Short mmCIF file of N, CA and C in Angstrom, two decimals:
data_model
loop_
_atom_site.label_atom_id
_atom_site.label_comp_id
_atom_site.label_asym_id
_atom_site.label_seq_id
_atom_site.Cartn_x
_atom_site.Cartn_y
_atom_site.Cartn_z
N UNK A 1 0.83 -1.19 0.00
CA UNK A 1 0.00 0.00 0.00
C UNK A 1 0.88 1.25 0.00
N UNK A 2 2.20 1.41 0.52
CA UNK A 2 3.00 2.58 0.76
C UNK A 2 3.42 2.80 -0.49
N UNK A 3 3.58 1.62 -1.46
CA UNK A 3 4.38 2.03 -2.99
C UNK A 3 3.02 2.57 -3.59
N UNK A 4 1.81 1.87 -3.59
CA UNK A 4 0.53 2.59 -4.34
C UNK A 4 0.63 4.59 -3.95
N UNK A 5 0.89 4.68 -1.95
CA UNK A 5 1.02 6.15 -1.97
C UNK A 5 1.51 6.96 -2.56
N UNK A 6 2.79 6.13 -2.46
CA UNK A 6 4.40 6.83 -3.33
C UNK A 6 3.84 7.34 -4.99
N UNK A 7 3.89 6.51 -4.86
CA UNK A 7 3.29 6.47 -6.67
C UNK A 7 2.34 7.59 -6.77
N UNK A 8 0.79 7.77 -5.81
CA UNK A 8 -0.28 8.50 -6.17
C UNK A 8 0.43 9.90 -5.93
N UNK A 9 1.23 10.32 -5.40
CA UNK A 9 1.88 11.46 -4.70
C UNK A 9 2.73 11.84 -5.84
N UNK A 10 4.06 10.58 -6.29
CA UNK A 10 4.48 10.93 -7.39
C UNK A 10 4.08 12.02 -8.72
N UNK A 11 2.92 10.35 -9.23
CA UNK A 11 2.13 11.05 -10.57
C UNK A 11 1.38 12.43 -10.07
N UNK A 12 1.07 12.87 -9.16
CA UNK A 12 0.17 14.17 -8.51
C UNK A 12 1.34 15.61 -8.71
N UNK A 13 2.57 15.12 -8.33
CA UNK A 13 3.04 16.07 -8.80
C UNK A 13 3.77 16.69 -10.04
N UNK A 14 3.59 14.87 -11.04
CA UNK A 14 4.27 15.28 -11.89
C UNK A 14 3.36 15.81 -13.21
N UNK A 15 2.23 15.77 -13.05
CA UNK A 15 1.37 16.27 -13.64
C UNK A 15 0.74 17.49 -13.55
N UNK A 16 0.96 17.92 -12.00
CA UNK A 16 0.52 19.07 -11.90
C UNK A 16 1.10 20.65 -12.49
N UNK A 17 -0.03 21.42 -12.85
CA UNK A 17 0.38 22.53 -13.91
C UNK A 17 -0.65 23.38 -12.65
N UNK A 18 -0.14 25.21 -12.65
CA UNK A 18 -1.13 26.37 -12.25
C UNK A 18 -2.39 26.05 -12.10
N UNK A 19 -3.49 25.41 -13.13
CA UNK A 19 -4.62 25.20 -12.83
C UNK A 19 -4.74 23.99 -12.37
N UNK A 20 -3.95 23.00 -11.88
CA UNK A 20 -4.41 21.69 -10.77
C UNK A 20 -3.84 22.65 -9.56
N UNK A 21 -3.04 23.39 -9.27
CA UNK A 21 -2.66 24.38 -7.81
C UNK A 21 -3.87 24.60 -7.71
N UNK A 22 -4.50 25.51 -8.36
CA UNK A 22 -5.99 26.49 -8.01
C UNK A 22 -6.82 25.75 -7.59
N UNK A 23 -7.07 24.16 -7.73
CA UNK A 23 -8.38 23.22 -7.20
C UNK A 23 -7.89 22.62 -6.05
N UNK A 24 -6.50 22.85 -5.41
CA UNK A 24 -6.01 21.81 -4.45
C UNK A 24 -5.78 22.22 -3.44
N UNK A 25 -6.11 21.47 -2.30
CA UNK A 25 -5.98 22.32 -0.83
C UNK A 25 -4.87 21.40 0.20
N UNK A 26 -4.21 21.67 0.88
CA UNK A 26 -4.02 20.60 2.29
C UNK A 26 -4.94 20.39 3.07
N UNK A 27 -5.25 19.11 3.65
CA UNK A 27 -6.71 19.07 4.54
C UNK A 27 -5.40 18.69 5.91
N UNK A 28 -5.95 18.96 7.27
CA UNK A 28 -5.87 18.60 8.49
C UNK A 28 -6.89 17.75 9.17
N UNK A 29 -7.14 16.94 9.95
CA UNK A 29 -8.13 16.73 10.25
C UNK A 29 -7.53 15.79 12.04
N UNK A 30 -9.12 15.96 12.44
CA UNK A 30 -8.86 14.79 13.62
C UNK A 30 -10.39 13.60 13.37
N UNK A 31 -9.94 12.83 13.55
CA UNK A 31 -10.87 11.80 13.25
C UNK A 31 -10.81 10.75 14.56
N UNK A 32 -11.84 9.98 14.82
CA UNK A 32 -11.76 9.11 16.12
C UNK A 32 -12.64 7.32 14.88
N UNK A 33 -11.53 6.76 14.70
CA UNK A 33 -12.20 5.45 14.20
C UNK A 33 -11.92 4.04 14.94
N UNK A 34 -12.02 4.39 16.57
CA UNK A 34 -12.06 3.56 17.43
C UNK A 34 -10.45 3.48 17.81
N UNK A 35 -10.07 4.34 17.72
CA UNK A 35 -8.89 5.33 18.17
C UNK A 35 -8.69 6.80 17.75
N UNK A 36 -7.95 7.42 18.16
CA UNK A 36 -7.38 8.66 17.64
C UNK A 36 -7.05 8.90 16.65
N UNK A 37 -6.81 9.43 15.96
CA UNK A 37 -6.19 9.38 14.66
C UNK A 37 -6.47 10.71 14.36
N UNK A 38 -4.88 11.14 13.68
CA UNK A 38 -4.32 12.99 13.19
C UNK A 38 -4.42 12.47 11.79
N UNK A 39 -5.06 13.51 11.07
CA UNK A 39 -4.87 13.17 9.48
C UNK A 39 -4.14 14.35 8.48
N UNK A 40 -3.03 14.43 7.88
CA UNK A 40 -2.85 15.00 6.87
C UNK A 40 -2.55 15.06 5.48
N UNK A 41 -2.99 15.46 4.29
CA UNK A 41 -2.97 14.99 3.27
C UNK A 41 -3.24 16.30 2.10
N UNK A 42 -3.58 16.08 1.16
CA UNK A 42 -4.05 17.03 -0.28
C UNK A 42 -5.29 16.62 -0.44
N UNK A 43 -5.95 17.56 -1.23
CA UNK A 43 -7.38 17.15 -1.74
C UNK A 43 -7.34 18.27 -3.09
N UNK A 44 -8.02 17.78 -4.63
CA UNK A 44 -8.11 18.10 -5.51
C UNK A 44 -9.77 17.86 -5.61
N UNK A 45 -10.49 19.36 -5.81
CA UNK A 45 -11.53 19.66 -6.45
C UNK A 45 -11.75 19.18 -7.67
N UNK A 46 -12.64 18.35 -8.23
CA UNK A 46 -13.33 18.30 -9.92
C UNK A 46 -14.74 18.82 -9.91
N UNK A 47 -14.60 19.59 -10.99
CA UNK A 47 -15.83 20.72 -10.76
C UNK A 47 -15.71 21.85 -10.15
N UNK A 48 -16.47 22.75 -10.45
CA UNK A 48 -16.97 24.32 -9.80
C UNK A 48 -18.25 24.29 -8.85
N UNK A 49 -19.10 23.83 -9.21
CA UNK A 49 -20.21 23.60 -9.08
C UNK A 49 -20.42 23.65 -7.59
N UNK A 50 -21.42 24.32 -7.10
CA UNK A 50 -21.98 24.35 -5.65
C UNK A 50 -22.89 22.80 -5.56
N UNK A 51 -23.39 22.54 -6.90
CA UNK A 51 -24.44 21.84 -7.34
C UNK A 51 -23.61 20.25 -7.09
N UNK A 52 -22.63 20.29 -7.59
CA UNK A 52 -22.13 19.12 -7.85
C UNK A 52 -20.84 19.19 -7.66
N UNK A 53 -19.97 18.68 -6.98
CA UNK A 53 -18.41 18.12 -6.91
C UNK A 53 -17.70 17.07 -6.46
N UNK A 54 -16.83 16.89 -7.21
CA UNK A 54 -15.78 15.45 -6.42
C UNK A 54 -14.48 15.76 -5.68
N UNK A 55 -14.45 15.42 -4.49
CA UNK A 55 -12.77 15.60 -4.11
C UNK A 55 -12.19 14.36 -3.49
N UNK A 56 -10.96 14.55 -4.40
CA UNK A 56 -9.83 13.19 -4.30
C UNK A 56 -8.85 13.56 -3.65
N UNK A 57 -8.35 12.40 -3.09
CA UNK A 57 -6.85 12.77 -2.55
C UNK A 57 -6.22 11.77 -1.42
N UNK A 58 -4.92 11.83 -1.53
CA UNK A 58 -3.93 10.94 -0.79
C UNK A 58 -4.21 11.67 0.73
N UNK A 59 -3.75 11.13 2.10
CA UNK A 59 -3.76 11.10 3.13
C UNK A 59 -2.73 10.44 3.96
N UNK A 60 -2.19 10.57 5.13
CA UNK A 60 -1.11 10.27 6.15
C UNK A 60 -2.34 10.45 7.29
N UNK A 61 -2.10 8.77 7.91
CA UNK A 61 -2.75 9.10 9.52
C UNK A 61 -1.45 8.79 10.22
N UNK A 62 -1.87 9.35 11.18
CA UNK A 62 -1.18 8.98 12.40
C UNK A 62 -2.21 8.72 13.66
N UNK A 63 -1.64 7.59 14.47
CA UNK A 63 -2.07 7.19 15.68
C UNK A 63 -0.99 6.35 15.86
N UNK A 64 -1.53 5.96 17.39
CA UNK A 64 -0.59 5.58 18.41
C UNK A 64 -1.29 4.03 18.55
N UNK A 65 -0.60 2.66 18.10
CA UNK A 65 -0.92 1.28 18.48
C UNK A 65 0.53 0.87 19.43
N UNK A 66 -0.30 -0.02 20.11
CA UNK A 66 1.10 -0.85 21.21
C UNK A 66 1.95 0.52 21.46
N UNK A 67 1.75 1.29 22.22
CA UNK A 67 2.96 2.35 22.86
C UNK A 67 4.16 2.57 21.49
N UNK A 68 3.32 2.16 20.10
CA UNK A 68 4.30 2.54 19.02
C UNK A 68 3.50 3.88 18.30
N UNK A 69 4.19 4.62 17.60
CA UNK A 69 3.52 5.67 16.49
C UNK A 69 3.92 4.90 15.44
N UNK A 70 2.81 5.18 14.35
CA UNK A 70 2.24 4.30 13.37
C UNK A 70 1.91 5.43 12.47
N UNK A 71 2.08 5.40 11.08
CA UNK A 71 1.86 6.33 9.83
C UNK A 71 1.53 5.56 9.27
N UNK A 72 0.02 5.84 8.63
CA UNK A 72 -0.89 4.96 7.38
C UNK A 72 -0.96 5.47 6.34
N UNK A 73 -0.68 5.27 5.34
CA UNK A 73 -1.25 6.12 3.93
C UNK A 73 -2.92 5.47 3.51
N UNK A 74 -3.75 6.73 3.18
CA UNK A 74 -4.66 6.48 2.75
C UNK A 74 -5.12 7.37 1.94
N UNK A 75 -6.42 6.73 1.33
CA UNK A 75 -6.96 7.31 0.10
C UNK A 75 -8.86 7.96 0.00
N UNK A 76 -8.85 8.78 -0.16
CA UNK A 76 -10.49 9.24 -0.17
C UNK A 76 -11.03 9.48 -0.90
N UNK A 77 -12.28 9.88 -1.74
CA UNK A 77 -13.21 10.42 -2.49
C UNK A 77 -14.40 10.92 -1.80
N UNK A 78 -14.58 11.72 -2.32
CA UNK A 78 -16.26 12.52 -1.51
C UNK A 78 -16.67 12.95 -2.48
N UNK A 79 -18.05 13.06 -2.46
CA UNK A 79 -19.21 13.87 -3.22
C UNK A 79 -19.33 14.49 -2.98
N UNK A 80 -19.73 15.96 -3.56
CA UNK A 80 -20.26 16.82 -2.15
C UNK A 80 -21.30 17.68 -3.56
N UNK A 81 -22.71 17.72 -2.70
CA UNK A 81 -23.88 18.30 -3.70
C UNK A 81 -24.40 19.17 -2.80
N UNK A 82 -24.82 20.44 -3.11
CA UNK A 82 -25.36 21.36 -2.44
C UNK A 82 -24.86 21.42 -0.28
N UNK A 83 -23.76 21.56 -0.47
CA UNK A 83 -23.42 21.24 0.99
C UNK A 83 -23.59 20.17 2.06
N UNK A 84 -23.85 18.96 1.08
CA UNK A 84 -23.73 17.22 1.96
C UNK A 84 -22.98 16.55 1.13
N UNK A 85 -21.92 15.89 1.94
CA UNK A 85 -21.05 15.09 1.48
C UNK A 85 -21.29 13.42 1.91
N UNK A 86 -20.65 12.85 0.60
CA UNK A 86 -20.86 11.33 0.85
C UNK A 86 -19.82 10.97 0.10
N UNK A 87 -18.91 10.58 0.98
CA UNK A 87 -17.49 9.45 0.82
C UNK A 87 -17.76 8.30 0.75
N UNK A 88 -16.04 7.91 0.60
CA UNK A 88 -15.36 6.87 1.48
C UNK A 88 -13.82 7.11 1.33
N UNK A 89 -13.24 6.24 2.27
CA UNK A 89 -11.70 6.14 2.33
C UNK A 89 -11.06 5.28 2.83
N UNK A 90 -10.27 4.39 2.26
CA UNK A 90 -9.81 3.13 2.53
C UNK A 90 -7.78 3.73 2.33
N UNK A 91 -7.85 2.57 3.59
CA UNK A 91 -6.36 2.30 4.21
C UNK A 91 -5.78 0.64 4.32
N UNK A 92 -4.99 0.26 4.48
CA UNK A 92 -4.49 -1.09 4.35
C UNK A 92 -5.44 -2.10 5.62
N UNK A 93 -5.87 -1.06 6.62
CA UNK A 93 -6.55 -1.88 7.82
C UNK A 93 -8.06 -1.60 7.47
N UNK A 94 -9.07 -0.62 6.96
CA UNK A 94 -10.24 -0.33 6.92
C UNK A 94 -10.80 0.08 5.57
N UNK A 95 -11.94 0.00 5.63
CA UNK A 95 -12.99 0.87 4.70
C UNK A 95 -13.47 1.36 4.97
N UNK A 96 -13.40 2.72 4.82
CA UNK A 96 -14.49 3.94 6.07
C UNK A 96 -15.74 4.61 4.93
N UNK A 97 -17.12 3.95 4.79
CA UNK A 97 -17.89 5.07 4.28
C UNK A 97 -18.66 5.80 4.87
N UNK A 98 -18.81 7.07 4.59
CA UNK A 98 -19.01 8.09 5.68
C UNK A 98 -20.17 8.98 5.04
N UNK A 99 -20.37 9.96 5.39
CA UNK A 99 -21.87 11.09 5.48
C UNK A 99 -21.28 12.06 6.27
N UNK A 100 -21.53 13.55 5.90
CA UNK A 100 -21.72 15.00 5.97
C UNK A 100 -21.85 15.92 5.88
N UNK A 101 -21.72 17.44 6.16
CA UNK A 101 -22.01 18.42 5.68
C UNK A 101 -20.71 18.97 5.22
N UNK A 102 -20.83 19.97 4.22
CA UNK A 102 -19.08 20.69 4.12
C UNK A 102 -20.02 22.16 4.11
N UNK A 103 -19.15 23.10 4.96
CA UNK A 103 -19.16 24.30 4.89
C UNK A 103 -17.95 25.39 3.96
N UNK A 104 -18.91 25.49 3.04
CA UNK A 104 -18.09 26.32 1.76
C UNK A 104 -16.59 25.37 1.08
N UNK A 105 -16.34 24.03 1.41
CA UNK A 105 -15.44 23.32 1.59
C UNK A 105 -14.38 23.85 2.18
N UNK A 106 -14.58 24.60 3.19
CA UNK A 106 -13.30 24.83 4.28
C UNK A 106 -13.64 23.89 5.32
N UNK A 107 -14.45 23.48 5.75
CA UNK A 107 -14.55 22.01 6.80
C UNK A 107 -15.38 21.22 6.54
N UNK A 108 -15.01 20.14 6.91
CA UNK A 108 -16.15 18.92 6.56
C UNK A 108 -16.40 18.44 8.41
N UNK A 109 -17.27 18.26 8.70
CA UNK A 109 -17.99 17.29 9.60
C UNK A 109 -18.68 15.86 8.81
N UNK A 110 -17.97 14.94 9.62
CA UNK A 110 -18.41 14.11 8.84
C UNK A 110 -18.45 12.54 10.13
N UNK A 111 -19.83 11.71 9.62
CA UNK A 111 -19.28 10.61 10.82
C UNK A 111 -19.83 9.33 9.61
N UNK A 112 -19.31 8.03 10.23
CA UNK A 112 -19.51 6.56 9.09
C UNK A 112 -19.40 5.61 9.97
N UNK A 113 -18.76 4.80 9.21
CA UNK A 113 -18.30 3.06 9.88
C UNK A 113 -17.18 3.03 9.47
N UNK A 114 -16.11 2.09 10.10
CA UNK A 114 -15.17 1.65 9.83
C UNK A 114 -15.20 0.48 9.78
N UNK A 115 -14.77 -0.43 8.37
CA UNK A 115 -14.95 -1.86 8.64
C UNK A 115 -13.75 -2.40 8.28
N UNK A 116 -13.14 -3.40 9.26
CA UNK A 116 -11.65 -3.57 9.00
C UNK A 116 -11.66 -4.60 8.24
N UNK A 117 -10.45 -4.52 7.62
CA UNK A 117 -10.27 -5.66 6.36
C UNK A 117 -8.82 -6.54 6.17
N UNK A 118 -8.43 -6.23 8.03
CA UNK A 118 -6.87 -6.62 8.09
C UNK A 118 -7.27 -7.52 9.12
N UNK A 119 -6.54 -8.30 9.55
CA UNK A 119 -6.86 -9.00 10.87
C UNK A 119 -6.01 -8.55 12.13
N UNK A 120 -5.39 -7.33 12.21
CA UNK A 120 -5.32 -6.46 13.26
C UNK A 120 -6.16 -5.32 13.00
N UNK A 121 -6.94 -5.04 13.71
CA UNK A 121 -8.48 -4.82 13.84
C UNK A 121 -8.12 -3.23 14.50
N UNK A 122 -7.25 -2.09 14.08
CA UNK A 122 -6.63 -0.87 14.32
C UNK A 122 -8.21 -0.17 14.32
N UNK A 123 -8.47 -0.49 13.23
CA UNK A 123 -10.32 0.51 12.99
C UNK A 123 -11.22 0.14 12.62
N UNK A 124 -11.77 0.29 13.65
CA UNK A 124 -13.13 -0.40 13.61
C UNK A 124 -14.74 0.06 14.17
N UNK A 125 -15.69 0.01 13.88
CA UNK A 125 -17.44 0.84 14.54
C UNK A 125 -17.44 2.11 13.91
N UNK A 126 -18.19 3.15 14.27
CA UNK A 126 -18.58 4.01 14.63
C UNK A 126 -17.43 5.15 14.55
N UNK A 127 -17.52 6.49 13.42
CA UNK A 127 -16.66 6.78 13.42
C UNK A 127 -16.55 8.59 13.47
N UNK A 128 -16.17 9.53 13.46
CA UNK A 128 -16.64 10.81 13.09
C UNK A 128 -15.50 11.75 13.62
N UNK A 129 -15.76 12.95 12.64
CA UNK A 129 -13.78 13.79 12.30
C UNK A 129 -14.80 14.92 11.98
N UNK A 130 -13.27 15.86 12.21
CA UNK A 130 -13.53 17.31 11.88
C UNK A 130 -12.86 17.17 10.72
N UNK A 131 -12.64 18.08 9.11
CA UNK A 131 -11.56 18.29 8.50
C UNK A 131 -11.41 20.08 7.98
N UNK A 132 -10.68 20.32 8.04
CA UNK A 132 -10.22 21.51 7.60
C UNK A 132 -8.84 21.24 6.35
N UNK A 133 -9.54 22.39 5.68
CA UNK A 133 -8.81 22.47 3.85
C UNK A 133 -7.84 23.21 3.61
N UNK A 134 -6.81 23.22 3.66
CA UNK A 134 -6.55 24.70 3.76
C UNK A 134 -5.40 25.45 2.60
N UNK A 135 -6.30 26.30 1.89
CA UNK A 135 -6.11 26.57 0.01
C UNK A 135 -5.88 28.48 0.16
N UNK A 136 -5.22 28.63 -0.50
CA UNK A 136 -4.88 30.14 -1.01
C UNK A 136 -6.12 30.68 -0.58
N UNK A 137 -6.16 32.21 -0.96
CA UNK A 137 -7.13 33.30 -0.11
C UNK A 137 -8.23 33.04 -1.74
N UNK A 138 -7.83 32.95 -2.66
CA UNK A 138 -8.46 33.23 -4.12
C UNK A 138 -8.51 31.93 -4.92
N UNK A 139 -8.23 30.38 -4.44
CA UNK A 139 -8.74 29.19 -4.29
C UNK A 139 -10.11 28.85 -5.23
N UNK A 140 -9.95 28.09 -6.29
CA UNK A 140 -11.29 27.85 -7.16
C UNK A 140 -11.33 26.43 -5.93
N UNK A 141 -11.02 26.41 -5.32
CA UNK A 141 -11.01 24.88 -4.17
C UNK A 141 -12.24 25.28 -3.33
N UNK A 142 -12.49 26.36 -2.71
CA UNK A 142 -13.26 26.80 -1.80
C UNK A 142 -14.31 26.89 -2.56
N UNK A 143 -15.75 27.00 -1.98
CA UNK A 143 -17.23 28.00 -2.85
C UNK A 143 -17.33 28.91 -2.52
N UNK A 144 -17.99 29.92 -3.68
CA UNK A 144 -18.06 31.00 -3.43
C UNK A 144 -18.92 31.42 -2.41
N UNK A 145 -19.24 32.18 -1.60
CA UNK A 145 -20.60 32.84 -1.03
C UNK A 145 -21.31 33.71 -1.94
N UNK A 146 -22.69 33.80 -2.04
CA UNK A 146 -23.28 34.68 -2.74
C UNK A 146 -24.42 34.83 -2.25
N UNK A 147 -24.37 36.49 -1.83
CA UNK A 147 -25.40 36.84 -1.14
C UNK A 147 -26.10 37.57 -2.70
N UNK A 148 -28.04 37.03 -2.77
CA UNK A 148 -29.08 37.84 -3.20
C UNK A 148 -27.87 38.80 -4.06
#
């Protein structure tokens, strides 16, 4: 799974031109999927649309197993239509599909399941994270507001 990261990270930058910058943000996040877990990663906008969008992107967790620190690479997709989002995101231990709201896509609230697919059982039930995006001041990544 770490060479699939390598790789998605690779081709991400070697493709990228000015207008893949303008759709792409760093996300932060804290997430609880029957542990702790710090998340950081990229996310690339497809689409403009308030109406309709997709965001992709590579991810780094961190948490703490056996009194060790542990770095996961993982991978996400979300929908996001008129301000509700519907993922998922899978890691070498889980499949997380999830449900939420995004505000202007500067944060997502979001909660799911985690269903593990390793037989060390790191994440698992009941799951739910803050995420924050965080993209230039003038960002086609963000939505616009438009007041009347």
């Amino acid at each position: 799974m770490k060479k699939y990261f390598i790789l998605s990270l690779l081709l991400y930058s070697i493709f990228s031109k000015a207008q893949l910058l303008e759709k792409t943000a760093l996300n932060v996040s804290y997430r609880y999927t029957g542990r702790n877990v710090l998340q950081a990663g990229l996310e690339y906008r497809f689409g403009n649309s308030y109406d309709g969008s997709i965001i992709l992107g590579p991810s780094l967790l961190y948490t703490r197993v056996n009194d060790t620190d542990k770095l996961i690479p993982e991978m996400n997709i979300n929908l996001l239509r008129a301000g509700f989002l519907i993922g998922v995101s899978g890691n070498p231990y889980s499949l997380e599909p999830r449900i939420g709201v995004s505000l202007f896509n500067a944060i997502f609230l979001n909660t799911g399941y985690a269903f593990p697919i390793h037989r060390e059982k790191y994440f698992k039930g009941v799951t739910f994270g803050i995420q924050f995006n965080i993209a230039p001041k003038h960002s086609k990544f963000y939505d616009n507001l438009k007041i009347m």
